[in-house]
Amino acid sequence: MFAPTTYRSRRRTLVAQERPESGLVLLLGNQHTPRNYVDNPYPFQQDGTFLYYFGLDRPNLYGLIDLDMGTSTLYGEEATLDDVVWAGEPPALQEEAAAVGVDTVNPPPTLGSRLTQARQQDRTVHILPPYRDEHRLRLGELLNVPHAQLDDAVSEPLIQAVVQQRSVKSSEEVAEIETALERTAQVHACAQAHAVPGASEQEIVGAMTGRLTAEGSAFSFTPTCSVRGEVLHNHSYPNTLTEGDLLLVDAGAVSPRHYAGDVTRVTPVAGTFASRQEAIYRAVLSAQAAAIEALAPDVPFVEIHKHAARTLTEHLIDLGLMQGPAEEAVAAGAHALFFPHGLGHMMGLDVHDMESLGEEFVGYTNDQTRPEQFGLHALRLGRPLHPGFVVTVEPGCYFIPPLIKHWRAEQRHEQFINYERVEDFLGFGGIRIEDDFLVTADGARALGADIPKAPEKVAARAGSSPLS
Ligand code: GLY
Ligand code: MN
Ligand code: MN
């Protein structure tokens, strides 16, 4: 955790914001989640907003902030003797609470009466949207709200306040993200070193996992490691690499204080790109460069997305896969056959930062309407950028057989798409290139160690240390 002053000052800022003006803020920490029976849990993952304000990475805690008194209380139990026998002795909760600047720790059973009393006094209890069923149940009980009405009890002013605060990263948060990215760089170097014909995707994931585990780290999300890069979030690893494949690895590590990294690299398994692989790779790299160049305060990210899409489209026109004008093709949404996802998202304590609070609140302002057009609809971030935002920039180009078949059958956008030529690329797979950036006062700064992405550099890294 950071120093106590960090958490105190974050809570103080929340209290001082205009929204929500008064009442109580109730933040739920996460519980262990059973895999198949209660004593066999998944690795523990703390809630991002709870971590942000209360810093403690242990299960079964509640944080309560009184907006009128300016006080903070933690609700949780000290470990029992039985807990200690089975799981070892954790630090005393009272001491951990002091380490995040909280003086008062109460037992969870007293939380219900505190909230009942607050409601009797007509004080609002502000809650965030629950994304785990056990939180739904617990909130329903604590607030005496029927399950079906819980969504109406969520506090939009609290969501807005949390999003406003968490969107702007402090220098200590940025340093954490850079640490996550140093580890992320090692994971990518490891995957590239093993990218040789005969290696299996599963072995490479195993090597990456081993590297992270040895460092006391973990993946910030389930990685993609696949020669089927056209499957956007491909979480299965059944293939063996062969000469001529492209290996797409989308992976990130977490920092000691739980901040995320999120980087994608594509490596030619043979150690050289075939000419059309290189052409598509350069098209994606060029779209990413155009987007990076455009990152700056006040620029709506949706415009940067479109700029990247136009750049990609210009290359696809040169390759005979599309017909222009590029501007019109992108306005119509034709490029989304190849680039069906958004350019990027916020990143911080959550790899898709704060998305449990609602993408509309995180990625769009009140006066923006989220686009419905296919492709653009998947853009999680459209709002104008501000200094302190950390965002990913991750254009891609994919040849997705079922999508191509579907669009071709509908003759969709056929004035812009050369389907004959596209069919030649079936089996190509997909390419995405992703890096993470801090928006600064006059532009943006790439975060983390340099992970080479020039085609000759990624090709040179392929298979430098094959698994035996
Ligand atoms: N790693 C998932 C993504 O890039 O959004
Ligand atoms: Mn990613
Ligand atoms: Mn990403």
Coordinates of C-alpha atoms in Angstrom, one line a residue, residues 56 77 108 139 173 180 202 215 243 259 291 345 379 394 398 404-405 424:
L56 CA -6.2 -3.0 2.0
E77 CA -12.9 -9.0 11.8
P108 CA -19.2 -6.1 10.4
L139 CA -26.3 -4.7 -0.2
E173 CA 0.1 5.8 -9.4
A180 CA 3.7 -3.1 -14.0
Q202 CA 0.3 -23.5 -23.8
E215 CA 8.5 -12.2 -9.4
E243 CA 6.6 -21.7 -39.6
Y259 CA -1.9 -1.4 -11.0
A291 CA -3.1 7.9 -32.9
H345 CA -9.5 2.3 -22.8
L379 CA -15.2 2.0 -28.3
E394 CA -4.4 -0.6 -29.6
Y398 CA -8.1 -8.9 -38.4
I404 CA -16.3 -11.7 -43.7
K405 CA -18.7 -14.4 -44.8
D424 CA -7.3 -14.3 -50.3

